N, CA, C and O atoms as a GROMACS GRO file, in nm:
protein
  364
    1MET      N    1   1.392   1.534  -1.666
    1MET     CA    2   1.319   1.408  -1.671
    1MET      C    3   1.369   1.317  -1.560
    1MET      O    4   1.490   1.300  -1.544
    2SER      N    5   1.279   1.258  -1.484
    2SER     CA    6   1.318   1.173  -1.372
    2SER      C    7   1.350   1.032  -1.421
    2SER      O    8   1.307   0.989  -1.528
    3ASP      N    9   1.427   0.960  -1.341
    3ASP     CA   10   1.466   0.823  -1.371
    3ASP      C   11   1.347   0.731  -1.345
    3ASP      O   12   1.299   0.722  -1.232
    4ARG      N   13   1.300   0.665  -1.449
    4ARG     CA   14   1.184   0.577  -1.436
    4ARG      C   15   1.222   0.430  -1.428
    4ARG      O   16   1.134   0.344  -1.418
    5ARG      N   17   1.353   0.398  -1.431
    5ARG     CA   18   1.394   0.259  -1.422
    5ARG      C   19   1.346   0.199  -1.290
    5ARG      O   20   1.350   0.264  -1.186
    6LEU      N   21   1.301   0.076  -1.298
    6LEU     CA   22   1.250   0.007  -1.180
    6LEU      C   23   1.358  -0.078  -1.115
    6LEU      O   24   1.443  -0.136  -1.182
    7HIS      N   25   1.352  -0.083  -0.983
    7HIS     CA   26   1.446  -0.163  -0.904
    7HIS      C   27   1.367  -0.238  -0.798
    7HIS      O   28   1.261  -0.193  -0.754
    8ALA      N   29   1.420  -0.351  -0.757
    8ALA     CA   30   1.357  -0.426  -0.648
    8ALA      C   31   1.339  -0.334  -0.527
    8ALA      O   32   1.427  -0.255  -0.495
    9ASP      N   33   1.225  -0.345  -0.464
    9ASP     CA   34   1.185  -0.269  -0.345
    9ASP      C   35   1.132  -0.129  -0.374
    9ASP      O   36   1.089  -0.060  -0.281
   10ASP      N   37   1.133  -0.083  -0.500
   10ASP     CA   38   1.066   0.043  -0.531
   10ASP      C   39   0.918   0.027  -0.499
   10ASP      O   40   0.862  -0.081  -0.515
   11ILE      N   41   0.856   0.133  -0.455
   11ILE     CA   42   0.712   0.136  -0.431
   11ILE      C   43   0.651   0.221  -0.542
   11ILE      O   44   0.694   0.333  -0.567
   12VAL      N   45   0.549   0.165  -0.608
   12VAL     CA   46   0.482   0.234  -0.718
   12VAL      C   47   0.333   0.242  -0.691
   12VAL      O   48   0.277   0.163  -0.614
   13GLN      N   49   0.270   0.338  -0.757
   13GLN     CA   50   0.124   0.347  -0.748
   13GLN      C   51   0.064   0.337  -0.887
   13GLN      O   52   0.119   0.388  -0.984
   14HIS      N   53  -0.050   0.270  -0.893
   14HIS     CA   54  -0.126   0.262  -1.017
   14HIS      C   55  -0.205   0.392  -1.030
   14HIS      O   56  -0.245   0.450  -0.930
   15PHE      N   57  -0.226   0.436  -1.152
   15PHE     CA   58  -0.293   0.565  -1.173
   15PHE      C   59  -0.433   0.570  -1.113
   15PHE      O   60  -0.481   0.678  -1.079
   16LYS      N   61  -0.499   0.456  -1.099
   16LYS     CA   62  -0.635   0.456  -1.042
   16LYS      C   63  -0.638   0.495  -0.895
   16LYS      O   64  -0.745   0.517  -0.839
   17ARG      N   65  -0.521   0.503  -0.832
   17ARG     CA   66  -0.514   0.548  -0.692
   17ARG      C   67  -0.572   0.688  -0.678
   17ARG      O   68  -0.628   0.723  -0.574
   18GLU      N   69  -0.559   0.769  -0.782
   18GLU     CA   70  -0.614   0.906  -0.780
   18GLU      C   71  -0.766   0.906  -0.762
   18GLU      O   72  -0.822   1.004  -0.715
   19LEU      N   73  -0.831   0.798  -0.800
   19LEU     CA   74  -0.977   0.792  -0.800
   19LEU      C   75  -1.034   0.736  -0.670
   19LEU      O   76  -1.156   0.723  -0.657
   20LEU      N   77  -0.948   0.704  -0.572
   20LEU     CA   78  -0.991   0.640  -0.449
   20LEU      C   79  -1.049   0.736  -0.348
   20LEU      O   80  -1.024   0.857  -0.351
   21SER      N   81  -1.129   0.680  -0.258
   21SER     CA   82  -1.174   0.755  -0.143
   21SER      C   83  -1.055   0.772  -0.048
   21SER      O   84  -0.956   0.699  -0.060
   22GLU      N   85  -1.063   0.863   0.044
   22GLU     CA   86  -0.957   0.886   0.141
   22GLU      C   87  -0.931   0.760   0.224
   22GLU      O   88  -0.816   0.728   0.256
   23GLU      N   89  -1.037   0.688   0.258
   23GLU     CA   90  -1.025   0.566   0.338
   23GLU      C   91  -0.946   0.458   0.263
   23GLU      O   92  -0.857   0.395   0.321
   24ASP      N   93  -0.978   0.436   0.136
   24ASP     CA   94  -0.907   0.335   0.057
   24ASP      C   95  -0.760   0.376   0.037
   24ASP      O   96  -0.672   0.290   0.037
   25ALA      N   97  -0.734   0.504   0.020
   25ALA     CA   98  -0.597   0.551   0.004
   25ALA      C   99  -0.515   0.520   0.130
   25ALA      O  100  -0.398   0.484   0.120
   26LYS      N  101  -0.576   0.535   0.247
   26LYS     CA  102  -0.507   0.503   0.371
   26LYS      C  103  -0.478   0.354   0.383
   26LYS      O  104  -0.385   0.315   0.454
   27ALA      N  105  -0.555   0.273   0.314
   27ALA     CA  106  -0.538   0.127   0.319
   27ALA      C  107  -0.439   0.078   0.213
   27ALA      O  108  -0.429  -0.042   0.188
   28ASN      N  109  -0.366   0.168   0.151
   28ASN     CA  110  -0.263   0.135   0.051
   28ASN      C  111  -0.318   0.075  -0.078
   28ASN      O  112  -0.243   0.011  -0.152
   29VAL      N  113  -0.446   0.094  -0.106
   29VAL     CA  114  -0.502   0.040  -0.229
   29VAL      C  115  -0.430   0.100  -0.349
   29VAL      O  116  -0.405   0.220  -0.354
   30TYR      N  117  -0.398   0.014  -0.445
   30TYR     CA  118  -0.324   0.050  -0.567
   30TYR      C  119  -0.179   0.090  -0.542
   30TYR      O  120  -0.119   0.159  -0.625
   31LEU      N  121  -0.122   0.048  -0.429
   31LEU     CA  122   0.021   0.062  -0.406
   31LEU      C  123   0.084  -0.076  -0.420
   31LEU      O  124   0.028  -0.176  -0.376
   32TYR      N  125   0.202  -0.079  -0.483
   32TYR     CA  126   0.269  -0.206  -0.511
   32TYR      C  127   0.419  -0.195  -0.484
   32TYR      O  128   0.478  -0.088  -0.498
   33LYS      N  129   0.479  -0.307  -0.445
   33LYS     CA  130   0.623  -0.316  -0.426
   33LYS      C  131   0.681  -0.395  -0.543
   33LYS      O  132   0.632  -0.503  -0.577
   34ILE      N  133   0.785  -0.341  -0.603
   34ILE     CA  134   0.852  -0.411  -0.712
   34ILE      C  135   0.935  -0.523  -0.651
   34ILE      O  136   1.022  -0.499  -0.566
   35VAL      N  137   0.909  -0.646  -0.693
   35VAL     CA  138   0.986  -0.762  -0.648
   35VAL      C  139   1.111  -0.775  -0.734
   35VAL      O  140   1.219  -0.804  -0.684
   36GLY      N  141   1.095  -0.754  -0.863
   36GLY     CA  142   1.209  -0.760  -0.954
   36GLY      C  143   1.165  -0.758  -1.098
   36GLY      O  144   1.046  -0.752  -1.129
   37ILE      N  145   1.263  -0.763  -1.185
   37ILE     CA  146   1.239  -0.770  -1.329
   37ILE      C  147   1.280  -0.910  -1.373
   37ILE      O  148   1.391  -0.954  -1.346
   38ALA      N  149   1.189  -0.978  -1.441
   38ALA     CA  150   1.213  -1.116  -1.487
   38ALA      C  151   1.215  -1.119  -1.639
   38ALA      O  152   1.173  -1.024  -1.705
   39GLU      N  153   1.264  -1.229  -1.692
   39GLU     CA  154   1.265  -1.249  -1.836
   39GLU      C  155   1.177  -1.369  -1.869
   39GLU      O  156   1.194  -1.477  -1.811
   40HIS      N  157   1.084  -1.351  -1.961
   40HIS     CA  158   0.999  -1.462  -2.004
   40HIS      C  159   1.088  -1.570  -2.063
   40HIS      O  160   1.173  -1.541  -2.147
   41SER      N  161   1.071  -1.693  -2.019
   41SER     CA  162   1.163  -1.800  -2.057
   41SER      C  163   1.162  -1.834  -2.205
   41SER      O  164   1.260  -1.887  -2.257
   42GLU      N  165   1.054  -1.806  -2.274
   42GLU     CA  166   1.047  -1.841  -2.416
   42GLU      C  167   1.059  -1.720  -2.508
   42GLU      O  168   1.129  -1.726  -2.609
   43THR      N  169   0.992  -1.611  -2.473
   43THR     CA  170   0.993  -1.493  -2.562
   43THR      C  171   1.106  -1.396  -2.531
   43THR      O  172   1.138  -1.309  -2.612
   44LYS      N  173   1.166  -1.411  -2.413
   44LYS     CA  174   1.272  -1.320  -2.364
   44LYS      C  175   1.220  -1.181  -2.331
   44LYS      O  176   1.299  -1.090  -2.306
   45GLU      N  177   1.088  -1.164  -2.331
   45GLU     CA  178   1.028  -1.034  -2.298
   45GLU      C  179   1.052  -1.002  -2.150
   45GLU      O  180   1.039  -1.089  -2.064
   46SER      N  181   1.087  -0.877  -2.121
   46SER     CA  182   1.103  -0.832  -1.983
   46SER      C  183   0.967  -0.822  -1.916
   46SER      O  184   0.872  -0.770  -1.973
   47MET      N  185   0.961  -0.872  -1.793
   47MET     CA  186   0.837  -0.872  -1.717
   47MET      C  187   0.864  -0.809  -1.580
   47MET      O  188   0.971  -0.827  -1.523
   48VAL      N  189   0.767  -0.735  -1.529
   48VAL     CA  190   0.777  -0.677  -1.396
   48VAL      C  191   0.703  -0.771  -1.300
   48VAL      O  192   0.587  -0.806  -1.323
   49VAL      N  193   0.770  -0.810  -1.193
   49VAL     CA  194   0.708  -0.890  -1.087
   49VAL      C  195   0.682  -0.793  -0.972
   49VAL      O  196   0.774  -0.727  -0.924
   50TYR      N  197   0.556  -0.785  -0.929
   50TYR     CA  198   0.520  -0.687  -0.826
   50TYR      C  199   0.416  -0.743  -0.732
   50TYR      O  200   0.341  -0.835  -0.767
   51GLN      N  201   0.410  -0.686  -0.611
   51GLN     CA  202   0.322  -0.735  -0.507
   51GLN      C  203   0.236  -0.622  -0.453
   51GLN      O  204   0.284  -0.513  -0.425
   52ALA      N  205   0.107  -0.653  -0.438
   52ALA     CA  206   0.014  -0.555  -0.380
   52ALA      C  207   0.050  -0.530  -0.235
   52ALA      O  208   0.092  -0.621  -0.164
   53LEU      N  209   0.036  -0.407  -0.192
   53LEU     CA  210   0.059  -0.369  -0.052
   53LEU      C  211  -0.074  -0.350   0.021
   53LEU      O  212  -0.084  -0.272   0.116
   54TYR      N  213  -0.175  -0.423  -0.024
   54TYR     CA  214  -0.308  -0.416   0.036
   54TYR      C  215  -0.378  -0.550   0.015
   54TYR      O  216  -0.330  -0.636  -0.059
   55GLY      N  217  -0.490  -0.566   0.081
   55GLY     CA  218  -0.570  -0.687   0.062
   55GLY      C  219  -0.495  -0.813   0.096
   55GLY      O  220  -0.439  -0.826   0.205
   56ASP      N  221  -0.491  -0.907   0.002
   56ASP     CA  222  -0.425  -1.036   0.026
   56ASP      C  223  -0.278  -1.035  -0.017
   56ASP      O  224  -0.214  -1.141  -0.020
   57PHE      N  225  -0.222  -0.919  -0.052
   57PHE     CA  226  -0.081  -0.903  -0.088
   57PHE      C  227  -0.041  -0.995  -0.204
   57PHE      O  228   0.070  -1.049  -0.209
   58LYS      N  229  -0.133  -1.011  -0.296
   58LYS     CA  230  -0.113  -1.096  -0.412
   58LYS      C  231   0.003  -1.047  -0.498
   58LYS      O  232   0.030  -0.927  -0.504
   59MET      N  233   0.071  -1.140  -0.562
   59MET     CA  234   0.181  -1.105  -0.653
   59MET      C  235   0.132  -1.114  -0.796
   59MET      O  236   0.049  -1.198  -0.830
   60TYR      N  237   0.186  -1.025  -0.880
   60TYR     CA  238   0.146  -1.016  -1.020
   60TYR      C  239   0.269  -1.009  -1.109
   60TYR      O  240   0.380  -0.982  -1.062
   61VAL      N  241   0.248  -1.034  -1.236
   61VAL     CA  242   0.352  -1.014  -1.337
   61VAL      C  243   0.285  -0.946  -1.457
   61VAL      O  244   0.173  -0.979  -1.494
   62ARG      N  245   0.357  -0.852  -1.515
   62ARG     CA  246   0.303  -0.776  -1.628
   62ARG      C  247   0.420  -0.743  -1.721
   62ARG      O  248   0.530  -0.716  -1.673
   63PRO      N  249   0.398  -0.745  -1.852
   63PRO     CA  250   0.506  -0.706  -1.942
   63PRO      C  251   0.559  -0.566  -1.907
   63PRO      O  252   0.482  -0.474  -1.880
   64TYR      N  253   0.691  -0.553  -1.908
   64TYR     CA  254   0.757  -0.428  -1.872
   64TYR      C  255   0.704  -0.310  -1.953
   64TYR      O  256   0.676  -0.203  -1.899
   65ALA      N  257   0.690  -0.330  -2.083
   65ALA     CA  258   0.644  -0.221  -2.170
   65ALA      C  259   0.504  -0.175  -2.132
   65ALA      O  260   0.476  -0.055  -2.133
   66MET      N  261   0.416  -0.267  -2.098
   66MET     CA  262   0.280  -0.232  -2.056
   66MET      C  263   0.282  -0.163  -1.920
   66MET      O  264   0.211  -0.065  -1.898
   67PHE      N  265   0.364  -0.214  -1.830
   67PHE     CA  266   0.374  -0.158  -1.695
   67PHE      C  267   0.418  -0.012  -1.702
   67PHE      O  268   0.368   0.072  -1.626
   68MET      N  269   0.511   0.018  -1.792
   68MET     CA  270   0.568   0.151  -1.803
   68MET      C  271   0.491   0.243  -1.898
   68MET      O  272   0.531   0.356  -1.921
   69GLY      N  273   0.380   0.194  -1.953
   69GLY     CA  274   0.305   0.270  -2.051
   69GLY      C  275   0.231   0.390  -1.995
   69GLY      O  276   0.216   0.405  -1.873
   70HIS      N  277   0.186   0.475  -2.085
   70HIS     CA  278   0.110   0.595  -2.049
   70HIS      C  279  -0.034   0.560  -2.013
   70HIS      O  280  -0.089   0.460  -2.059
   71VAL      N  281  -0.094   0.645  -1.930
   71VAL     CA  282  -0.236   0.635  -1.899
   71VAL      C  283  -0.315   0.670  -2.025
   71VAL      O  284  -0.279   0.764  -2.096
   72ASP      N  285  -0.420   0.598  -2.052
   72ASP     CA  286  -0.508   0.626  -2.166
   72ASP      C  287  -0.593   0.747  -2.129
   72ASP      O  288  -0.694   0.735  -2.060
   73LYS      N  289  -0.552   0.864  -2.177
   73LYS     CA  290  -0.620   0.990  -2.141
   73LYS      C  291  -0.757   1.003  -2.207
   73LYS      O  292  -0.839   1.084  -2.163
   74LYS      N  293  -0.783   0.926  -2.311
   74LYS     CA  294  -0.917   0.927  -2.370
   74LYS      C  295  -1.015   0.856  -2.278
   74LYS      O  296  -1.130   0.898  -2.264
   75LYS      N  297  -0.969   0.748  -2.217
   75LYS     CA  298  -1.054   0.671  -2.127
   75LYS      C  299  -1.059   0.733  -1.987
   75LYS      O  300  -1.162   0.726  -1.920
   76TYR      N  301  -0.948   0.794  -1.944
   76TYR     CA  302  -0.937   0.854  -1.811
   76TYR      C  303  -0.889   0.999  -1.824
   76TYR      O  304  -0.776   1.029  -1.785
   77PRO      N  305  -0.972   1.088  -1.878
   77PRO     CA  306  -0.927   1.225  -1.906
   77PRO      C  307  -0.895   1.309  -1.783
   77PRO      O  308  -0.821   1.407  -1.794
   78ASN      N  309  -0.949   1.274  -1.667
   78ASN     CA  310  -0.927   1.355  -1.547
   78ASN      C  311  -0.812   1.307  -1.460
   78ASN      O  312  -0.783   1.369  -1.358
   79VAL      N  313  -0.746   1.200  -1.498
   79VAL     CA  314  -0.634   1.149  -1.421
   79VAL      C  315  -0.510   1.234  -1.450
   79VAL      O  316  -0.477   1.259  -1.566
   80LYS      N  317  -0.443   1.278  -1.344
   80LYS     CA  318  -0.324   1.363  -1.360
   80LYS      C  319  -0.197   1.282  -1.384
   80LYS      O  320  -0.106   1.329  -1.452
   81GLN      N  321  -0.192   1.160  -1.329
   81GLN     CA  322  -0.073   1.077  -1.343
   81GLN      C  323  -0.048   1.048  -1.490
   81GLN      O  324  -0.141   1.014  -1.563
   82GLU      N  325   0.077   1.062  -1.535
   82GLU     CA  326   0.110   1.045  -1.676
   82GLU      C  327   0.126   0.898  -1.717
   82GLU      O  328   0.087   0.858  -1.827
   83TYR      N  329   0.185   0.819  -1.627
   83TYR     CA  330   0.213   0.679  -1.660
   83TYR      C  331   0.125   0.585  -1.579
   83TYR      O  332   0.077   0.620  -1.470
   84ARG      N  333   0.103   0.466  -1.633
   84ARG     CA  334   0.019   0.365  -1.568
   84ARG      C  335   0.064   0.341  -1.423
   84ARG      O  336  -0.018   0.338  -1.332
   85PHE      N  337   0.195   0.323  -1.403
   85PHE     CA  338   0.254   0.306  -1.271
   85PHE      C  339   0.365   0.409  -1.256
   85PHE      O  340   0.444   0.430  -1.348
   86GLU      N  341   0.370   0.473  -1.139
   86GLU     CA  342   0.477   0.569  -1.112
   86GLU      C  343   0.531   0.544  -0.972
   86GLU      O  344   0.458   0.504  -0.882
   87LYS      N  345   0.662   0.569  -0.957
   87LYS     CA  346   0.727   0.549  -0.828
   87LYS      C  347   0.676   0.650  -0.726
   87LYS      O  348   0.655   0.767  -0.757
   88VAL      N  349   0.658   0.602  -0.604
   88VAL     CA  350   0.630   0.693  -0.493
   88VAL      C  351   0.741   0.687  -0.392
   88VAL      O  352   0.756   0.777  -0.309
   89LYS      N  353   0.821   0.580  -0.398
   89LYS     CA  354   0.938   0.566  -0.311
   89LYS      C  355   1.048   0.500  -0.391
   89LYS      O  356   1.028   0.394  -0.450
   90LYS      N  357   1.165   0.564  -0.394
   90LYS     CA  358   1.278   0.510  -0.470
   90LYS      C  359   1.376   0.444  -0.376
   90LYS      O  360   1.398   0.490  -0.264
   91ASN      N  361   1.433   0.335  -0.423
   91ASN     CA  362   1.539   0.266  -0.347
   91ASN      C  363   1.667   0.264  -0.428
   91ASN      O  364   1.768   0.210  -0.382
   0.00000   0.00000   0.00000
């Protein structure tokens, strides 16, 4: 089993990257850089802070548990990726 812990500067891909055209894949669509892991100030829930490596390079935050969750295979039965986000480059 590989190490799935996230670290700042890891590069991850969203499972929908598998569904892209070759052109969009070259444009880094659905690739993200991990900025860090934050703690929600009130709930203490771990949150992933990440930045798109395409388009306007927008930054996002998502609960850690959701970020690390499995792909819904009922909704996306042909996707090979097991987890919603997976590392493509480790730091």
